[in-house]
Coordinates of C-alpha atoms in Angstrom, one line a residue:
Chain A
X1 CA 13.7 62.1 51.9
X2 CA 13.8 66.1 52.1
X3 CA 11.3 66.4 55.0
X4 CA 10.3 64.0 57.7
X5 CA 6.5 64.1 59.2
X6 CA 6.5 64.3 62.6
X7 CA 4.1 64.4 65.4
X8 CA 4.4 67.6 67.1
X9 CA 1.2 68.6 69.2
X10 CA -1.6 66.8 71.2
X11 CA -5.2 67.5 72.4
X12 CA -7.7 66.0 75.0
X13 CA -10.8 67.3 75.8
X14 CA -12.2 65.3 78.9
X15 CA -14.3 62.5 78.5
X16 CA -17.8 62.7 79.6
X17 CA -20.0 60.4 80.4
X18 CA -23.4 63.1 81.0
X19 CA -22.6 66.1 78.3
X20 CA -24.3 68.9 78.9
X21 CA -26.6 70.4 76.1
X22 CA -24.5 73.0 75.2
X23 CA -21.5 70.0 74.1
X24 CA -22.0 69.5 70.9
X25 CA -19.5 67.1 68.4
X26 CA -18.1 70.5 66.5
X27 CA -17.2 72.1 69.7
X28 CA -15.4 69.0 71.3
X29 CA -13.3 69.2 68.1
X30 CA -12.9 72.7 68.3
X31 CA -11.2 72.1 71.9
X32 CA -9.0 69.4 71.4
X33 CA -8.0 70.9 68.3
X34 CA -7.2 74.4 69.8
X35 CA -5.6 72.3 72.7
X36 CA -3.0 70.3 69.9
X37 CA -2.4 73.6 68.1
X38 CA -1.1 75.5 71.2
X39 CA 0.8 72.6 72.4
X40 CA 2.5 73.1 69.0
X41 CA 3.1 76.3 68.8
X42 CA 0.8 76.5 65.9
X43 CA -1.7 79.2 65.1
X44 CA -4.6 78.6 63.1
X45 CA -3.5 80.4 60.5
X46 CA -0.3 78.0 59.6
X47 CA -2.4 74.7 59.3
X48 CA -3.3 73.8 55.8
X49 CA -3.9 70.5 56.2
X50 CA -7.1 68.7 58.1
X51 CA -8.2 65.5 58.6
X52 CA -11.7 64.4 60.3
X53 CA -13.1 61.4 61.9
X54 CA -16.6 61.5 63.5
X55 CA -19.9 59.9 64.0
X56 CA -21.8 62.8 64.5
X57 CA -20.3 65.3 62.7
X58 CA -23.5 65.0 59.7
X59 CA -24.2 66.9 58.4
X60 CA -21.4 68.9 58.5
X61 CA -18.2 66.8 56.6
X62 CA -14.2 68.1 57.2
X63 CA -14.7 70.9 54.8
X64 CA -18.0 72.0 57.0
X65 CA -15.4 71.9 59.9
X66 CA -12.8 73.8 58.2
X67 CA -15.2 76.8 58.0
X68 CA -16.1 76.6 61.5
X69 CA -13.1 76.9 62.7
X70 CA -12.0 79.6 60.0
X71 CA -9.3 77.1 58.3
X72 CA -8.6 77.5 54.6
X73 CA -6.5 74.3 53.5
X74 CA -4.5 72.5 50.5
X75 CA -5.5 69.2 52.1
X76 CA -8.3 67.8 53.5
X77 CA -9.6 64.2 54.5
X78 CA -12.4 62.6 55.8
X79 CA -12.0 59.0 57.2
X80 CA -14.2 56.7 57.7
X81 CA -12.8 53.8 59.4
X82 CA -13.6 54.5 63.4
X83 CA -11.5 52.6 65.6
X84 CA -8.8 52.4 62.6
X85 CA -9.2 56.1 61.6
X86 CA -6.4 58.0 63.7
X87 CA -4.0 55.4 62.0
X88 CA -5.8 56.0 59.0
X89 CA -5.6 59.4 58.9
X90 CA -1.8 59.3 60.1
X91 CA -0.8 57.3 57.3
X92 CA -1.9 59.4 55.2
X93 CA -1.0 62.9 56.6
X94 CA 2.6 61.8 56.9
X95 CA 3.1 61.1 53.3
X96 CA 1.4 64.8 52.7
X97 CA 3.6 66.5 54.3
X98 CA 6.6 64.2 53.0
X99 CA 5.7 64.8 49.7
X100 CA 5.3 68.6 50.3
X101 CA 1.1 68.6 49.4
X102 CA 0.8 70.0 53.2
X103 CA 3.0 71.4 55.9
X104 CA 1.1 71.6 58.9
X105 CA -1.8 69.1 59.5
X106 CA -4.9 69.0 61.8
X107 CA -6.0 65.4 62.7
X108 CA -9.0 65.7 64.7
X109 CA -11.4 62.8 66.1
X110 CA -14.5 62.9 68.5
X111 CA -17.9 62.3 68.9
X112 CA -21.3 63.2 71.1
X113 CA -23.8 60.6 70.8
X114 CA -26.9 60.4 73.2
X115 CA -28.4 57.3 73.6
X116 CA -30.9 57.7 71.1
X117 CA -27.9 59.0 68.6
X118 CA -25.8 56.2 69.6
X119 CA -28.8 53.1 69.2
X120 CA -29.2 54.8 65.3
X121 CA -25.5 54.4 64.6
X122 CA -25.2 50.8 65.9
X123 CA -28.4 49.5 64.0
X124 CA -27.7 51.5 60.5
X125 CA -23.8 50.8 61.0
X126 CA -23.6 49.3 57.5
X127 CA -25.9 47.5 55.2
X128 CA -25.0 44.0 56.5
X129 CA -25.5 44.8 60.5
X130 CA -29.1 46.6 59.4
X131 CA -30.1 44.0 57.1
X132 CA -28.7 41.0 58.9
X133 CA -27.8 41.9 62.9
X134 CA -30.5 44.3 63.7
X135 CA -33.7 41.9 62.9
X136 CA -32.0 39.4 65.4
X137 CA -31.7 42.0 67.5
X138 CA -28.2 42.4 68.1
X139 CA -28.2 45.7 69.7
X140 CA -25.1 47.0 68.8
X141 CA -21.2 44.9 68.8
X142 CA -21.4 43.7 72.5
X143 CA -23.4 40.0 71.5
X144 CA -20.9 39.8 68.4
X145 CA -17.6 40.1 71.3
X146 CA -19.1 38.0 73.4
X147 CA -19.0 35.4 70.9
X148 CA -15.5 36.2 69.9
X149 CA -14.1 36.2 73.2
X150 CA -15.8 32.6 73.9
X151 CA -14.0 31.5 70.9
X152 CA -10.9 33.1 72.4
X153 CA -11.0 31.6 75.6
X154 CA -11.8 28.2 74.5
X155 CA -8.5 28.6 72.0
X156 CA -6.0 29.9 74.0
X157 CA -7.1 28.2 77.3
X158 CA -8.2 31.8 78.7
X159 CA -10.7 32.0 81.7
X160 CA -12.4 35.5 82.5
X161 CA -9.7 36.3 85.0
X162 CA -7.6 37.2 82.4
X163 CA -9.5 39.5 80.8
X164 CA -10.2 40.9 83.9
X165 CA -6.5 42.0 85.2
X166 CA -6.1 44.2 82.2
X167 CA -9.3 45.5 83.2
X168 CA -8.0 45.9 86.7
X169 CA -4.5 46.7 85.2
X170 CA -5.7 49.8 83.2
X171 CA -8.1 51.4 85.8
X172 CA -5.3 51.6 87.4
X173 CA -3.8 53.9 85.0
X174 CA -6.8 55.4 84.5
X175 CA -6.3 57.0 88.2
X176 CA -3.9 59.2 86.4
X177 CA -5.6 60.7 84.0
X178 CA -7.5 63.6 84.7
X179 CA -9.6 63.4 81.4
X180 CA -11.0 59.5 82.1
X181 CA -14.3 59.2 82.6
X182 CA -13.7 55.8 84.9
X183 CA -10.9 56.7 87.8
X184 CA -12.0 55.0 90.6
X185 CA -9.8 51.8 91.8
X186 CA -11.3 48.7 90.2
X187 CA -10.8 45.3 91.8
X188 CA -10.5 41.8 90.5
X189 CA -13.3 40.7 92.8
X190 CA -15.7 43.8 91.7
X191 CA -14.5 42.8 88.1
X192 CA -15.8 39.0 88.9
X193 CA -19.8 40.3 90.1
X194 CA -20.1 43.0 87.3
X195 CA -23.6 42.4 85.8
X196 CA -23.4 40.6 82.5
X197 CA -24.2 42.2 79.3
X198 CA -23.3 39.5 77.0
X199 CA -22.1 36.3 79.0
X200 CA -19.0 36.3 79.4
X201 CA -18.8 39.9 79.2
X202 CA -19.8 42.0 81.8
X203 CA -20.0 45.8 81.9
X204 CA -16.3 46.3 82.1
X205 CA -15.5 44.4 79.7
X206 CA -17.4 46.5 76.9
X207 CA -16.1 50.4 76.2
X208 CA -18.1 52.7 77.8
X209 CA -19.6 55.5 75.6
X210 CA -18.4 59.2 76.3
X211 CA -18.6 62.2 74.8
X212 CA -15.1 63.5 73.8
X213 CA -12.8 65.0 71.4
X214 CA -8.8 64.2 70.6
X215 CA -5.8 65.6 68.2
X216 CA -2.6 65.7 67.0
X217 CA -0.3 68.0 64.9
X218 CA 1.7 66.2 61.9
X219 CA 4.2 68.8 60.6
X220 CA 7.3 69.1 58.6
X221 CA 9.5 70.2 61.9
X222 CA 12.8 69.3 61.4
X223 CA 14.0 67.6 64.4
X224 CA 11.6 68.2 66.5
X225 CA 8.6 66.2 67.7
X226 CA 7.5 62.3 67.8
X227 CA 8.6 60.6 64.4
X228 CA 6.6 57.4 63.2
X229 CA 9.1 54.8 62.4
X230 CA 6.6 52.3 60.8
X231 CA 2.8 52.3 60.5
X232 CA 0.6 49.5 58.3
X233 CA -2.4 49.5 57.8
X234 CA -5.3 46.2 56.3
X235 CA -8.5 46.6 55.8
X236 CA -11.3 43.3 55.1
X237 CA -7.8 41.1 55.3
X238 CA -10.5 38.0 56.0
X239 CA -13.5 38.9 54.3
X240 CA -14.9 38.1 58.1
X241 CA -14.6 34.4 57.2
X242 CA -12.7 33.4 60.5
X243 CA -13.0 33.6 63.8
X244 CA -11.6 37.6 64.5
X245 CA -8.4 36.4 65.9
X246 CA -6.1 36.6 64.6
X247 CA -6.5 39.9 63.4
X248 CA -4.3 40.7 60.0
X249 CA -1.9 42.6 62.2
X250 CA -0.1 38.9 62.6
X251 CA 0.2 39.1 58.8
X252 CA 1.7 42.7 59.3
X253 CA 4.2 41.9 62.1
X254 CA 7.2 41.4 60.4
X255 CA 6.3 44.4 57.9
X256 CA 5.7 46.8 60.9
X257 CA 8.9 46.1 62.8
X258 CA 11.5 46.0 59.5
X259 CA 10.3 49.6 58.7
X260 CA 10.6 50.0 62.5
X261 CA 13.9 48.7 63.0
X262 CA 12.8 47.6 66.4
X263 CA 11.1 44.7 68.1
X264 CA 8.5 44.0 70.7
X265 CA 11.2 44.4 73.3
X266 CA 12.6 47.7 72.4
X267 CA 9.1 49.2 73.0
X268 CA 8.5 51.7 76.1
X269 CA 4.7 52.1 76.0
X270 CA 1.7 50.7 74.5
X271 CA -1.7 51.6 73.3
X272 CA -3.7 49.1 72.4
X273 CA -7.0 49.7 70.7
X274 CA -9.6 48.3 73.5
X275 CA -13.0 47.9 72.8
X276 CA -13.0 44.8 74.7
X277 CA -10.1 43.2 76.5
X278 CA -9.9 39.6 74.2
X279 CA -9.3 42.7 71.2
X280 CA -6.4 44.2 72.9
X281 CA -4.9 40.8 74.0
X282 CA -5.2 39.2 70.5
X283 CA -3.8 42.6 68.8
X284 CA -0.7 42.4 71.4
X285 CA -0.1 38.5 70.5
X286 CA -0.4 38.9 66.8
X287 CA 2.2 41.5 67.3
X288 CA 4.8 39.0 68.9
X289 CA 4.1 40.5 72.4
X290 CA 3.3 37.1 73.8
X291 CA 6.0 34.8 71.7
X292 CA 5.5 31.9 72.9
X293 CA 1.8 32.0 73.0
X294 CA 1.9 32.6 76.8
X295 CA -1.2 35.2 77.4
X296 CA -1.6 34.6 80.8
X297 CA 2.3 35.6 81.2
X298 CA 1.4 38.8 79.4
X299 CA -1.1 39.9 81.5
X300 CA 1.0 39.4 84.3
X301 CA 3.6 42.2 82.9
X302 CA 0.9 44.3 82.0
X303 CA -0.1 44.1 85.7
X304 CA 3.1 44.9 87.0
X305 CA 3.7 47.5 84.6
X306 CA 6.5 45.9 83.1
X307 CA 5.0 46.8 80.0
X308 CA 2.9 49.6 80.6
X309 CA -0.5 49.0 78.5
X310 CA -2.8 52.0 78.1
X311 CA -1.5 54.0 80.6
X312 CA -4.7 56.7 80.4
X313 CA -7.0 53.9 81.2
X314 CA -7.3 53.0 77.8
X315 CA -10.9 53.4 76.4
X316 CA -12.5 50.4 78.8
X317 CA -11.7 53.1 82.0
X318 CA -11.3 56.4 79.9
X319 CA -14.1 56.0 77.5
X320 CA -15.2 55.6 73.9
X321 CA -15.8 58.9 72.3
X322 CA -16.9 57.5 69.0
X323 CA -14.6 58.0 66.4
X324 CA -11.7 59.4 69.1
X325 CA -11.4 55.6 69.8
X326 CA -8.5 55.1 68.1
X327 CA -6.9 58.5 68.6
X328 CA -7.0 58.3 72.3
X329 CA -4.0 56.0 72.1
X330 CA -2.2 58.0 69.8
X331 CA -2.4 61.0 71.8
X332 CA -1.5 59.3 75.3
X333 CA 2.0 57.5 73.5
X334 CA 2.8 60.4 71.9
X335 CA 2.0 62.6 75.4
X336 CA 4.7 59.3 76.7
X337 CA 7.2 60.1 74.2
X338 CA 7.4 63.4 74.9
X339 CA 8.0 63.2 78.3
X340 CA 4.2 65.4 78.5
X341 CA 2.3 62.3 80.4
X342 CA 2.0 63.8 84.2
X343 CA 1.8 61.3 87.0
X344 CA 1.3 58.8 84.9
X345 CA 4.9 59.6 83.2
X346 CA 6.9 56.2 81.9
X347 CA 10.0 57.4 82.8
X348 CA 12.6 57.4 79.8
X349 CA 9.8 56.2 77.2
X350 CA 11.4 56.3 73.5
X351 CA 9.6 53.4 71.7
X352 CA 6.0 53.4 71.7
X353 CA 3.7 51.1 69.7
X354 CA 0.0 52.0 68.7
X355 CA -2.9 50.2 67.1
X356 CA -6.2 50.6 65.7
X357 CA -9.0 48.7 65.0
X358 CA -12.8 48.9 64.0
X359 CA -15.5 49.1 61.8
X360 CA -17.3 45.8 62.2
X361 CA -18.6 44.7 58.6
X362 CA -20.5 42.1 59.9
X363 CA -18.9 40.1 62.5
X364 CA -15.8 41.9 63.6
X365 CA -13.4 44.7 62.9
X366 CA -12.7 44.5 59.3
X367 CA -9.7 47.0 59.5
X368 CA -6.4 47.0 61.4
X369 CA -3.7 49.2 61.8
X370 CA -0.2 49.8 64.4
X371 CA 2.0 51.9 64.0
X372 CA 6.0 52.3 65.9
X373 CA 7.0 55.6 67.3
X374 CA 9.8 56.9 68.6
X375 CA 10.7 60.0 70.6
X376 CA 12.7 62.8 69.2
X377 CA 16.8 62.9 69.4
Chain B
X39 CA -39.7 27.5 55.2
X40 CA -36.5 29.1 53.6
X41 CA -32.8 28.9 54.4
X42 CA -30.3 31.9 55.3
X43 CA -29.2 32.5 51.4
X44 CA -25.4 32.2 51.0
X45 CA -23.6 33.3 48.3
X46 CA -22.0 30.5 46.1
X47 CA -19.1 31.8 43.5
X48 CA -20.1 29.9 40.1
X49 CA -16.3 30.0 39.4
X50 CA -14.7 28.0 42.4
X51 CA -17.2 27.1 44.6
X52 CA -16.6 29.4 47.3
X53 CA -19.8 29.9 50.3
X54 CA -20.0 33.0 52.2
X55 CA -22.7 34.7 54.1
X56 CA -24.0 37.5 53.7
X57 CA -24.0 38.1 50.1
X58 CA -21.0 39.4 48.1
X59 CA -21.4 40.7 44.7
X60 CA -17.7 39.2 43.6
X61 CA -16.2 36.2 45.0
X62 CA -13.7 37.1 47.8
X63 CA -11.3 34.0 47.2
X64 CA -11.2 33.9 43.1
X65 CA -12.5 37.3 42.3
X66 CA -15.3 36.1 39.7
X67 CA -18.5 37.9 39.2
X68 CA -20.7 35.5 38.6
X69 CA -21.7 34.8 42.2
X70 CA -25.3 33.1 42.9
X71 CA -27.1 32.1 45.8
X72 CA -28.0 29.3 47.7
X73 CA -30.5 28.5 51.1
X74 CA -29.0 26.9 53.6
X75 CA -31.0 25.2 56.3
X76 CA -28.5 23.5 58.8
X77 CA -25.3 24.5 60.5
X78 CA -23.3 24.1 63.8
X79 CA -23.3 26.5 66.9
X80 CA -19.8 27.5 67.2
X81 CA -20.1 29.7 70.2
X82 CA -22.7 31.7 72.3
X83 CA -24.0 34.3 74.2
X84 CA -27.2 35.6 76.0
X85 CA -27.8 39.4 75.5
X86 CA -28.9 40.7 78.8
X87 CA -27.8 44.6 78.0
X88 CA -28.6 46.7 75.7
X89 CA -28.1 50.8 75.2
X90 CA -27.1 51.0 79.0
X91 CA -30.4 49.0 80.2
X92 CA -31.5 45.2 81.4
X93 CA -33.8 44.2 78.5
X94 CA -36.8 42.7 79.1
X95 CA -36.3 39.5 77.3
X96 CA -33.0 37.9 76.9
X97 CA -32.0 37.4 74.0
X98 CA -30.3 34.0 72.7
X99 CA -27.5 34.4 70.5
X100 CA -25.5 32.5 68.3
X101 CA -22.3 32.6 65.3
X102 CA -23.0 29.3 63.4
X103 CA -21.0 27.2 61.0
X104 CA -23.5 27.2 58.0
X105 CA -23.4 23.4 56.2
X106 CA -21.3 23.5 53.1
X107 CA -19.4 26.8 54.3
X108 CA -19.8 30.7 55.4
X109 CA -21.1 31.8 59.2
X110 CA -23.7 33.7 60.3
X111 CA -24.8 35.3 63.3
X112 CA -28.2 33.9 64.4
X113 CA -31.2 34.3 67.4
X114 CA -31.4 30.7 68.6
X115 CA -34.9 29.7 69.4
X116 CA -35.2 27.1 71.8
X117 CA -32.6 25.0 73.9
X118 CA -30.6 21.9 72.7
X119 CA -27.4 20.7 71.1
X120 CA -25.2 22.6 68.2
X121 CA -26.9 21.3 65.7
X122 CA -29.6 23.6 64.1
X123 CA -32.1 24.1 62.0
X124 CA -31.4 27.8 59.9
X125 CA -33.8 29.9 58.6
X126 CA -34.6 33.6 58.0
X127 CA -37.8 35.3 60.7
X128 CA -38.8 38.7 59.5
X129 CA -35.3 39.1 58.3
X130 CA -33.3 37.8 61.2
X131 CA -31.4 34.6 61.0
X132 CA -32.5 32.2 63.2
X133 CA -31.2 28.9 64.6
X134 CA -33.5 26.1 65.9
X135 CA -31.6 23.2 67.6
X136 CA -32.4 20.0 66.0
X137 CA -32.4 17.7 69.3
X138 CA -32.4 18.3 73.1
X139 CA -29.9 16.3 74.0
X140 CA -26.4 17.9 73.6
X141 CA -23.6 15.1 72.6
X142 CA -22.3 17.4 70.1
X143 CA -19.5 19.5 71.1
X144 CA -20.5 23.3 71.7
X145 CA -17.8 25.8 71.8

């Protein structure tokens, strides 16, 4: 191939849990977007490529965005598929610029959703939740995890414990990131009383909901920057017909790491998409993180940071910020890969793995996606 | 008193809830429907939380094996074993269990 995508710049806003009135969805873009470009070395003027994932943008689409922020582009996406859309919109973007349709892209996720705006989007999420969920009422995904993670626990002989030292385990990390919304020291036994939301999950067992923006540069550029080495992506693999786990990433596995040319033991640092902690743990097994089945044993290494799991807190301590679910990940391994992570540095990182996940089309996420990085030469 | 309504593929037979417009395992478009009226609880929950506050009333919740295939996510009204009684309230799917005593095993 003539060119080779790579991933060359990152953005944060912080995550907040009480926005201010004047934080609107547009500007928390705007800012992690400016925030990628500098770190890129990028002015405004040599992006041609954008691609957008929010809530709350409506009604303003990528194109309305593009104005805003005085962009004119050969290429332009919106996704659509939340948790799964940084992946999504990575995917895609790298074959752009490999095929020469773009040389610089914007990917940009993020949301602000008040309460009010936030209640709307869980009850209209699709036709099934409004027509089916809502009546019950659900209340948004928490009830439908709740039931998943029961199903989890009773399969893989799982008691709440081990659910909650990831917890534990990524708070941790989350002390090291500036930008979380959640940095003070969680322990197992403050884990155990946490008032229920849907038994057996209690409130730190469900993302919290933040206001917040992230993005990442994919450019042609040469040797520089963070190169994916294999990403898939499966979207309504089960037609929801199973119990949620496993996901179709299991399906995927051998696929991801063949492009990859790696394993689950060459990897450095992990994000794992974590809307609830049974997610992320079924998402690492169906990736061969847990070979022999041994969950427990996983958790363990997570714990002691012999694989370090979400190392910015990972969105049950940093936050949800909507459609930035998935794309906080992203930008904290790549931030790893290039040696860019702070306090919270793995030292030597060179092999990171990412995943997304989302969109619930009735009874869990109906898309998947990972993806293998790996640091530049 | 009506069932939750599954779709059936007229091709291969296929149940699935809620309603597809092609059948997801043989791809036919001739898909009908069907009202099904008993299932099994497969696993639980009791929503206490909602949008960031206690709610007033609990509510009981339930994913249930639908008899002759497909799930659904259900209220349950009223205590008991696995074994319910499914119907459709105002457009929720809701779960009645058929008998207090609970010798079936719930997840």
């Amino acid at each position: 191939m003539a060119v080779e995508a790579r991933i060359v710049g990152t953005g944060e806003t912080p995550y907040l849990r009480h926005p201010g009135g004047d934080v609107t969805t547009t500007r928390l873009l705007a800012a992690a977007a400016r925030e990628a470009l500098d770190d890129a070395g990028l002015a405004p003027g040599e992006i041609d490529g954008l691609g957008v994932a929010s809530f709350s943008l409506a009604p303003d689409r990528g194109v309305d965005l593009a104005f805003r922020l005085g962009l004119s582009l050969r290429w332009l996406m919106d996704a659509a598929t939340g948790g799964a859309s940084a992946l999504d919109l990575l995917q895609h973007a790298r074959r752009a610029v490999e095929a020469g349709d773009a040389r610089a892209v914007l990917l940009v996720a993020g949301d602000r959703l008040d309460p009010p705006a936030f209640a709307r989007l869980v009850d209209d999420y699709n036709s099934a939740t409004r027509d089916h969920l809502t009546p019950i009422p659900t209340g948004g995904p928490n009830a439908l995890f709740a039931t998943l993670t029961r199903r989890h626990m009773a399969a893989r002989g799982l008691d709440r414990d081990a659910y909650g030292r990831l917890v534990v385990a990524q708070r941790a990390w989350a002390g090291g990131n500036p930008n979380a919304a959640y940095r003070e020291p969680l322990t197992l036994d403050r884990y155990r009383a946490g008032p229920l939301v849907a038994d057996p999950l209690t409130i730190y067992d469900c993302v919290p909901v933040v206001a917040g923006a992230d993005a990442v540069v994919v450019a042609a550029a040469g040797s520089r920057g963070v190169r994916v080495r294999g990403l898939v992506s499966s979207y309504n693999a089960d037609h929801q017909d199973g119990d949620g786990f496993p996901t179709a990433l299991a399906e995927l596995r051998a696929d991801l790491w063949d492009a990859a040319g790696l394993g689950p033991e060459d990897v450095d640092v992990v994000s794992v998409y974590d809307d609830y902690p049974a997610v992320a743990l079924v998402q690492l097994e169906d990736l061969g993180f847990a070979s022999d089945g041994d969950l427990a044993g996983l958790v363990e290494r997570i714990a002691a940071r012999a694989l370090p799991v979400n190392t910015a807190g990972g969105q049950l301590s940093a936050g949800q910020a909507g459609a930035a679910g998935g794309m906080h990940g992203l930008v904290e391994v790549v931030r790893q890969l290039r040696g860019a992570a702070g306090d919270r540095q793995v030292e030597g990182a060179r092999a990171a793995l990412v995943t997304g996940y989302g969109m619930v089309a009735y009874r869990y996420g109906a898309c998947a996606n990972a993806a293998v990085l790996e640091a530049a030469e | 008193m009506s069932g939750i309504p599954v779709s059936v593929c007229r091709a291969c037979g296929w149940r699935g809830f809620p309603a597809r417009l092609w059948c997801p395992r043989c791809g036919a478009d001739h898909v009908g429907s069907d009202e099904v009226e008993s299932g099994v609880v497969e696993a639980r929950t009791t929503l206490r939380r909602a949008a960031g506050r206690v709610l007033d009333a609990p509510v009981e919740i339930a994913t249930v094996a639908l008899a002759g295939g497909g799930r659904a996510v259900v209220r349950v009204d009223g205590a008991g074993g696995a074994r319910v009684a499914t119907t459709v309230e105002d457009g929720a799917p809701v779960a009645r269990p058929l008998h207090d005593e609970d010798d079936d095993e719930e997840a």
